[in-house]
PDB file of C-alpha atoms in Angstrom:
ATOM      1  CA  MET C 503       0.000   0.000   0.000  1.00 59.00           C
ATOM      2  CA  ALA C 504       1.284   3.479  -0.841  1.00 63.00           C
ATOM      3  CA  LYS C 505       2.621   5.503   2.065  1.00 68.00           C
ATOM      4  CA  LYS C 506       0.339   8.326   3.133  1.00 76.00           C
ATOM      5  CA  THR C 507       1.761  11.733   2.232  1.00 84.00           C
ATOM      6  CA  TYR C 508      -0.271  13.585   4.866  1.00 87.00           C
ATOM      7  CA  ASP C 509      -1.028  13.367   8.582  1.00 92.00           C
ATOM      8  CA  LEU C 510      -4.645  14.501   8.632  1.00 93.00           C
ATOM      9  CA  LEU C 511      -7.473  14.841   6.146  1.00 93.00           C
ATOM     10  CA  PHE C 512     -10.011  17.624   6.552  1.00 95.00           C
ATOM     11  CA  LYS C 513     -13.161  17.793   4.450  1.00 94.00           C
ATOM     12  CA  LEU C 514     -14.254  21.383   3.846  1.00 95.00           C
ATOM     13  CA  LEU C 515     -17.370  22.675   2.144  1.00 92.00           C
ATOM     14  CA  LEU C 516     -18.035  25.951   0.325  1.00 93.00           C
ATOM     15  CA  ILE C 517     -21.694  26.965   0.362  1.00 91.00           C
ATOM     16  CA  GLY C 518     -23.677  30.065  -0.534  1.00 92.00           C
ATOM     17  CA  ASP C 519     -25.873  31.492  -3.264  1.00 91.00           C
ATOM     18  CA  SER C 520     -25.029  31.022  -6.927  1.00 89.00           C
ATOM     19  CA  GLY C 521     -22.628  33.645  -8.294  1.00 91.00           C
ATOM     20  CA  VAL C 522     -21.054  34.735  -4.987  1.00 95.00           C
ATOM     21  CA  GLY C 523     -17.652  33.449  -6.084  1.00 94.00           C
ATOM     22  CA  LYS C 524     -17.287  30.056  -4.376  1.00 93.00           C
ATOM     23  CA  THR C 525     -15.539  28.502  -7.376  1.00 89.00           C
ATOM     24  CA  CYS C 526     -13.273  31.531  -7.756  1.00 92.00           C
ATOM     25  CA  ILE C 527     -12.293  31.294  -4.074  1.00 94.00           C
ATOM     26  CA  LEU C 528     -11.520  27.600  -4.477  1.00 93.00           C
ATOM     27  CA  PHE C 529      -9.414  28.093  -7.614  1.00 89.00           C
ATOM     28  CA  ARG C 530      -7.533  31.015  -6.101  1.00 93.00           C
ATOM     29  CA  PHE C 531      -6.643  28.895  -3.081  1.00 93.00           C
ATOM     30  CA  SER C 532      -5.877  25.614  -4.847  1.00 90.00           C
ATOM     31  CA  ASP C 533      -4.282  26.836  -8.086  1.00 86.00           C
ATOM     32  CA  ASP C 534      -3.599  30.526  -7.370  1.00 82.00           C
ATOM     33  CA  ALA C 535      -5.632  31.276 -10.491  1.00 79.00           C
ATOM     34  CA  PHE C 536      -8.521  33.611 -11.241  1.00 78.00           C
ATOM     35  CA  SER C 537     -10.959  33.690 -14.141  1.00 70.00           C
ATOM     36  CA  THR C 538     -14.080  35.753 -14.731  1.00 64.00           C
ATOM     37  CA  THR C 539     -15.636  33.107 -16.961  1.00 57.00           C
ATOM     38  CA  PHE C 540     -16.216  30.095 -14.745  1.00 54.00           C
ATOM     39  CA  ILE C 541     -19.138  27.944 -15.750  1.00 56.00           C
ATOM     40  CA  SER C 542     -21.698  27.479 -12.984  1.00 56.00           C
ATOM     41  CA  THR C 543     -20.865  24.493 -10.812  1.00 52.00           C
ATOM     42  CA  ILE C 544     -23.212  21.611 -11.515  1.00 52.00           C
ATOM     43  CA  GLY C 545     -23.976  19.714  -8.361  1.00 50.00           C
ATOM     44  CA  ILE C 546     -20.573  19.347  -6.789  1.00 59.00           C
ATOM     45  CA  ASP C 547     -16.862  19.478  -7.548  1.00 71.00           C
ATOM     46  CA  PHE C 548     -13.780  19.336  -5.379  1.00 76.00           C
ATOM     47  CA  LYS C 549     -10.097  20.220  -5.168  1.00 86.00           C
ATOM     48  CA  ILE C 550      -7.357  18.965  -2.918  1.00 89.00           C
ATOM     49  CA  LYS C 551      -4.559  21.020  -1.422  1.00 92.00           C
ATOM     50  CA  THR C 552      -2.089  20.023   1.274  1.00 92.00           C
ATOM     51  CA  VAL C 553      -1.009  22.665   3.770  1.00 93.00           C
ATOM     52  CA  GLU C 554       1.425  22.502   6.651  1.00 94.00           C
ATOM     53  CA  LEU C 555       0.141  23.614  10.040  1.00 93.00           C
ATOM     54  CA  ARG C 556       2.039  23.246  13.307  1.00 90.00           C
ATOM     55  CA  GLY C 557       4.380  20.699  11.794  1.00 92.00           C
ATOM     56  CA  LYS C 558       1.567  18.537  10.438  1.00 92.00           C
ATOM     57  CA  LYS C 559       0.768  17.936   6.789  1.00 94.00           C
ATOM     58  CA  ILE C 560      -2.963  18.486   6.412  1.00 94.00           C
ATOM     59  CA  LYS C 561      -4.747  17.436   3.270  1.00 94.00           C
ATOM     60  CA  LEU C 562      -7.711  19.708   2.603  1.00 95.00           C
ATOM     61  CA  GLN C 563     -10.418  18.160   0.473  1.00 93.00           C
ATOM     62  CA  ILE C 564     -12.501  21.197  -0.504  1.00 92.00           C
ATOM     63  CA  TRP C 565     -15.966  20.670  -1.949  1.00 89.00           C
ATOM     64  CA  ASP C 566     -17.520  23.385  -4.082  1.00 84.00           C
ATOM     65  CA  THR C 567     -21.314  23.173  -4.150  1.00 73.00           C
ATOM     66  CA  ALA C 568     -23.835  24.582  -6.591  1.00 68.00           C
ATOM     67  CA  GLY C 569     -25.764  27.481  -5.114  1.00 62.00           C
ATOM     68  CA  GLN C 570     -28.885  27.048  -7.229  1.00 60.00           C
ATOM     69  CA  GLU C 571     -31.995  25.949  -5.417  1.00 57.00           C
ATOM     70  CA  ARG C 572     -32.582  22.934  -7.695  1.00 51.00           C
ATOM     71  CA  PHE C 573     -29.286  21.368  -6.652  1.00 50.00           C
ATOM     72  CA  HIS C 574     -29.965  21.489  -2.928  1.00 58.00           C
ATOM     73  CA  THR C 575     -31.101  17.877  -2.846  1.00 58.00           C
ATOM     74  CA  ILE C 576     -27.750  16.767  -4.284  1.00 52.00           C
ATOM     75  CA  THR C 577     -25.634  18.943  -2.041  1.00 58.00           C
ATOM     76  CA  THR C 578     -27.266  18.190   1.310  1.00 65.00           C
ATOM     77  CA  SER C 579     -25.655  14.735   1.396  1.00 71.00           C
ATOM     78  CA  TYR C 580     -22.240  16.401   1.174  1.00 76.00           C
ATOM     79  CA  TYR C 581     -22.763  18.156   4.510  1.00 84.00           C
ATOM     80  CA  ARG C 582     -22.278  14.816   6.211  1.00 82.00           C
ATOM     81  CA  GLY C 583     -18.690  14.346   7.250  1.00 86.00           C
ATOM     82  CA  ALA C 584     -17.727  17.964   6.555  1.00 92.00           C
ATOM     83  CA  MET C 585     -15.390  19.242   9.268  1.00 96.00           C
ATOM     84  CA  GLY C 586     -15.390  22.858   8.157  1.00 96.00           C
ATOM     85  CA  ILE C 587     -17.898  24.942   6.202  1.00 96.00           C
ATOM     86  CA  MET C 588     -17.379  28.316   4.566  1.00 96.00           C
ATOM     87  CA  LEU C 589     -20.558  30.309   3.972  1.00 96.00           C
ATOM     88  CA  VAL C 590     -19.956  32.795   1.186  1.00 97.00           C
ATOM     89  CA  TYR C 591     -21.935  35.899   0.272  1.00 98.00           C
ATOM     90  CA  ASP C 592     -21.229  38.713  -2.182  1.00 98.00           C
ATOM     91  CA  ILE C 593     -20.715  42.145  -0.561  1.00 98.00           C
ATOM     92  CA  THR C 594     -22.205  43.770  -3.704  1.00 98.00           C
ATOM     93  CA  ASN C 595     -25.420  41.742  -3.467  1.00 98.00           C
ATOM     94  CA  GLU C 596     -27.686  42.284  -0.462  1.00 98.00           C
ATOM     95  CA  LYS C 597     -29.822  39.219  -1.216  1.00 97.00           C
ATOM     96  CA  THR C 598     -26.876  36.815  -0.948  1.00 96.00           C
ATOM     97  CA  PHE C 599     -26.151  38.237   2.505  1.00 98.00           C
ATOM     98  CA  GLU C 600     -29.768  37.892   3.643  1.00 97.00           C
ATOM     99  CA  ASN C 601     -29.678  34.243   2.554  1.00 94.00           C
ATOM    100  CA  ILE C 602     -26.795  33.455   4.943  1.00 96.00           C
ATOM    101  CA  VAL C 603     -29.380  32.711   7.662  1.00 95.00           C
ATOM    102  CA  ASN C 604     -30.979  30.097   5.365  1.00 91.00           C
ATOM    103  CA  TRP C 605     -27.594  28.501   4.734  1.00 91.00           C
ATOM    104  CA  LEU C 606     -26.938  28.441   8.492  1.00 93.00           C
ATOM    105  CA  ARG C 607     -30.270  26.667   8.946  1.00 91.00           C
ATOM    106  CA  ASN C 608     -29.219  24.165   6.280  1.00 86.00           C
ATOM    107  CA  ILE C 609     -26.009  23.473   8.201  1.00 90.00           C
ATOM    108  CA  ASP C 610     -27.961  22.923  11.425  1.00 91.00           C
ATOM    109  CA  GLU C 611     -30.198  20.423   9.637  1.00 88.00           C
ATOM    110  CA  HIS C 612     -27.604  18.475   7.681  1.00 88.00           C
ATOM    111  CA  ALA C 613     -24.087  18.913   9.071  1.00 90.00           C
ATOM    112  CA  ASN C 614     -22.356  17.450  12.118  1.00 89.00           C
ATOM    113  CA  GLU C 615     -23.110  19.328  15.292  1.00 88.00           C
ATOM    114  CA  ASN C 616     -19.500  20.326  15.951  1.00 90.00           C
ATOM    115  CA  VAL C 617     -18.624  21.456  12.409  1.00 95.00           C
ATOM    116  CA  GLU C 618     -16.415  24.560  12.252  1.00 97.00           C
ATOM    117  CA  LYS C 619     -18.018  27.462  10.378  1.00 97.00           C
ATOM    118  CA  MET C 620     -16.758  30.680   8.821  1.00 98.00           C
ATOM    119  CA  ILE C 621     -18.609  33.443   6.971  1.00 98.00           C
ATOM    120  CA  LEU C 622     -16.845  35.053   4.005  1.00 98.00           C
ATOM    121  CA  GLY C 623     -17.946  38.355   2.483  1.00 98.00           C
ATOM    122  CA  ASN C 624     -16.465  37.947  -0.999  1.00 98.00           C
ATOM    123  CA  LYS C 625     -15.641  40.496  -3.745  1.00 98.00           C
ATOM    124  CA  SER C 626     -14.192  42.982  -1.255  1.00 98.00           C
ATOM    125  CA  ASP C 627     -12.213  44.548  -4.118  1.00 97.00           C
ATOM    126  CA  MET C 628     -15.497  45.999  -5.472  1.00 97.00           C
ATOM    127  CA  GLU C 629     -15.838  48.667  -2.797  1.00 97.00           C
ATOM    128  CA  ASP C 630     -17.646  51.068  -5.127  1.00 98.00           C
ATOM    129  CA  ARG C 631     -20.495  48.560  -5.545  1.00 98.00           C
ATOM    130  CA  ARG C 632     -20.698  47.461  -1.906  1.00 98.00           C
ATOM    131  CA  GLU C 633     -24.233  46.847  -0.579  1.00 98.00           C
ATOM    132  CA  VAL C 634     -23.311  45.041   2.658  1.00 98.00           C
ATOM    133  CA  SER C 635     -21.102  46.793   5.212  1.00 98.00           C
ATOM    134  CA  THR C 636     -18.277  44.984   6.974  1.00 98.00           C
ATOM    135  CA  GLU C 637     -20.020  45.736  10.288  1.00 98.00           C
ATOM    136  CA  ARG C 638     -23.134  43.805   9.221  1.00 98.00           C
ATOM    137  CA  GLY C 639     -21.005  40.817   8.246  1.00 98.00           C
ATOM    138  CA  GLU C 640     -19.233  40.954  11.609  1.00 98.00           C
ATOM    139  CA  ALA C 641     -22.570  41.288  13.431  1.00 97.00           C
ATOM    140  CA  ILE C 642     -24.150  38.170  11.927  1.00 97.00           C
ATOM    141  CA  ALA C 643     -20.983  36.163  12.602  1.00 97.00           C
ATOM    142  CA  ARG C 644     -20.912  37.396  16.203  1.00 97.00           C
ATOM    143  CA  GLU C 645     -24.591  36.559  16.635  1.00 96.00           C
ATOM    144  CA  HIS C 646     -23.941  32.950  15.594  1.00 95.00           C
ATOM    145  CA  GLY C 647     -20.556  32.709  17.302  1.00 95.00           C
ATOM    146  CA  ILE C 648     -18.553  32.003  14.166  1.00 95.00           C
ATOM    147  CA  ARG C 649     -15.560  33.485  12.371  1.00 97.00           C
ATOM    148  CA  PHE C 650     -15.889  36.188   9.742  1.00 98.00           C
ATOM    149  CA  MET C 651     -13.604  37.536   7.042  1.00 98.00           C
ATOM    150  CA  GLU C 652     -13.921  39.627   3.900  1.00 98.00           C
ATOM    151  CA  THR C 653     -12.190  38.170   0.871  1.00 98.00           C
ATOM    152  CA  SER C 654     -11.501  38.830  -2.771  1.00 97.00           C
ATOM    153  CA  ALA C 655     -10.634  35.951  -5.070  1.00 95.00           C
ATOM    154  CA  LYS C 656      -9.809  38.463  -7.801  1.00 95.00           C
ATOM    155  CA  ALA C 657      -7.366  40.558  -5.747  1.00 96.00           C
ATOM    156  CA  ASN C 658      -6.274  37.538  -3.680  1.00 96.00           C
ATOM    157  CA  ILE C 659      -7.283  39.108  -0.351  1.00 97.00           C
ATOM    158  CA  ASN C 660      -7.557  36.833   2.719  1.00 97.00           C
ATOM    159  CA  ILE C 661      -8.135  33.653   0.660  1.00 97.00           C
ATOM    160  CA  ASP C 662      -5.170  31.689   1.983  1.00 96.00           C
ATOM    161  CA  ARG C 663      -5.697  33.124   5.462  1.00 97.00           C
ATOM    162  CA  ALA C 664      -9.363  32.046   5.546  1.00 97.00           C
ATOM    163  CA  PHE C 665      -8.586  28.415   4.679  1.00 97.00           C
ATOM    164  CA  ARG C 666      -5.676  28.285   7.110  1.00 96.00           C
ATOM    165  CA  GLU C 667      -7.699  29.737   9.974  1.00 96.00           C
ATOM    166  CA  LEU C 668     -10.525  27.288   9.355  1.00 97.00           C
ATOM    167  CA  ALA C 669      -8.063  24.389   9.196  1.00 96.00           C
ATOM    168  CA  GLU C 670      -6.417  25.566  12.444  1.00 95.00           C
ATOM    169  CA  ALA C 671      -9.799  25.676  14.183  1.00 95.00           C
ATOM    170  CA  ILE C 672     -10.496  22.103  13.055  1.00 96.00           C
ATOM    171  CA  LEU C 673      -7.017  21.048  14.186  1.00 94.00           C
ATOM    172  CA  ASP C 674      -7.698  22.508  17.647  1.00 91.00           C
ATOM    173  CA  LYS C 675     -10.919  20.541  17.818  1.00 88.00           C
ATOM    174  CA  THR C 676      -9.588  17.228  16.496  1.00 81.00           C
ATOM    175  CA  HIS C 677      -6.175  17.396  18.199  1.00 71.00           C
ATOM    176  CA  GLY C 678      -5.325  14.013  19.575  1.00 51.00           C
ATOM    177  CA  LYS C 679      -7.874  12.128  17.494  1.00 52.00           C
ATOM    178  CA  GLU C 680      -6.830   9.667  14.835  1.00 46.00           C
ATOM    179  CA  PRO C 681      -7.001  11.016  11.285  1.00 45.00           C
ATOM    180  CA  GLN C 682     -10.132  10.026   9.454  1.00 47.00           C
ATOM    181  CA  ASP C 683      -9.536   8.245   6.203  1.00 44.00           C
ATOM    182  CA  ALA C 684     -11.774   9.243   3.384  1.00 43.00           C
ATOM    183  CA  PRO C 685     -12.585   6.813   0.596  1.00 40.00           C
ATOM    184  CA  ASP C 686      -9.981   6.855  -2.169  1.00 41.00           C
ATOM    185  CA  ARG C 687     -12.579   7.068  -4.854  1.00 39.00           C
ATOM    186  CA  VAL C 688     -15.101   9.817  -5.062  1.00 43.00           C
ATOM    187  CA  THR C 689     -17.676   9.900  -7.810  1.00 41.00           C
ATOM    188  CA  VAL C 690     -18.069  13.352  -9.239  1.00 45.00           C
ATOM    189  CA  ASP C 691     -20.579  14.322 -11.883  1.00 44.00           C
ATOM    190  CA  ARG C 692     -18.556  16.377 -14.343  1.00 41.00           C
ATOM    191  CA  ARG C 693     -21.297  17.259 -16.781  1.00 42.00           C
ATOM    192  CA  VAL C 694     -21.011  20.868 -17.745  1.00 41.00           C
ATOM    193  CA  GLU C 695     -23.854  23.285 -18.212  1.00 40.00           C
ATOM    194  CA  ARG C 696     -23.151  25.636 -21.079  1.00 39.00           C
ATOM    195  CA  THR C 697     -24.438  28.776 -19.435  1.00 41.00           C
ATOM    196  CA  SER C 698     -21.365  30.798 -18.610  1.00 41.00           C
ATOM    197  CA  SER C 699     -21.839  33.012 -15.598  1.00 43.00           C
ATOM    198  CA  ARG C 700     -19.898  36.043 -14.474  1.00 48.00           C
ATOM    199  CA  CYS C 701     -18.102  35.216 -11.315  1.00 55.00           C
ATOM    200  CA  CYS C 702     -16.497  37.322  -8.573  1.00 54.00           C
TER     201      CYS C 702
END
């Protein structure tokens, strides 16, 4: 059997409305790349990136979910086993911020009780089009007792920091436990919808 190249495996989930920039955040973190022409995620996709934290090699398996309502039935099963969840909204779109409470409800219904959560206000480079103040983002995070950060996948602001902080929080929680092995094979539906959407 091949030797494991990591000490711990953390499953993370990106959730939020369609078009808030979840895929852009994921690609910026995993590949340090940015594109304005991502095709809407269909169902689910994932990336893997290994980071080093406190002398441990941690493999992050990051799942990117579709924000559209019709995919919710597919994505709810992916909450199970998630150790960290990033809830993303778009600071230039009030509605995506208002929907954060619905996403939090979704987490309560489907995710493990002790899952680590973080709220990200994305597209912070678009200050001139801001509809949601930083204070409001901080307030909702405080109300629910979870971390908050504003990010920009385009300008590469706080992306790496957000993933590292979430991973650290999980490490604090799981410290001393045996690493969980995930199945080697994951079936991913890679059908592509041809509607290109502007992202982040």
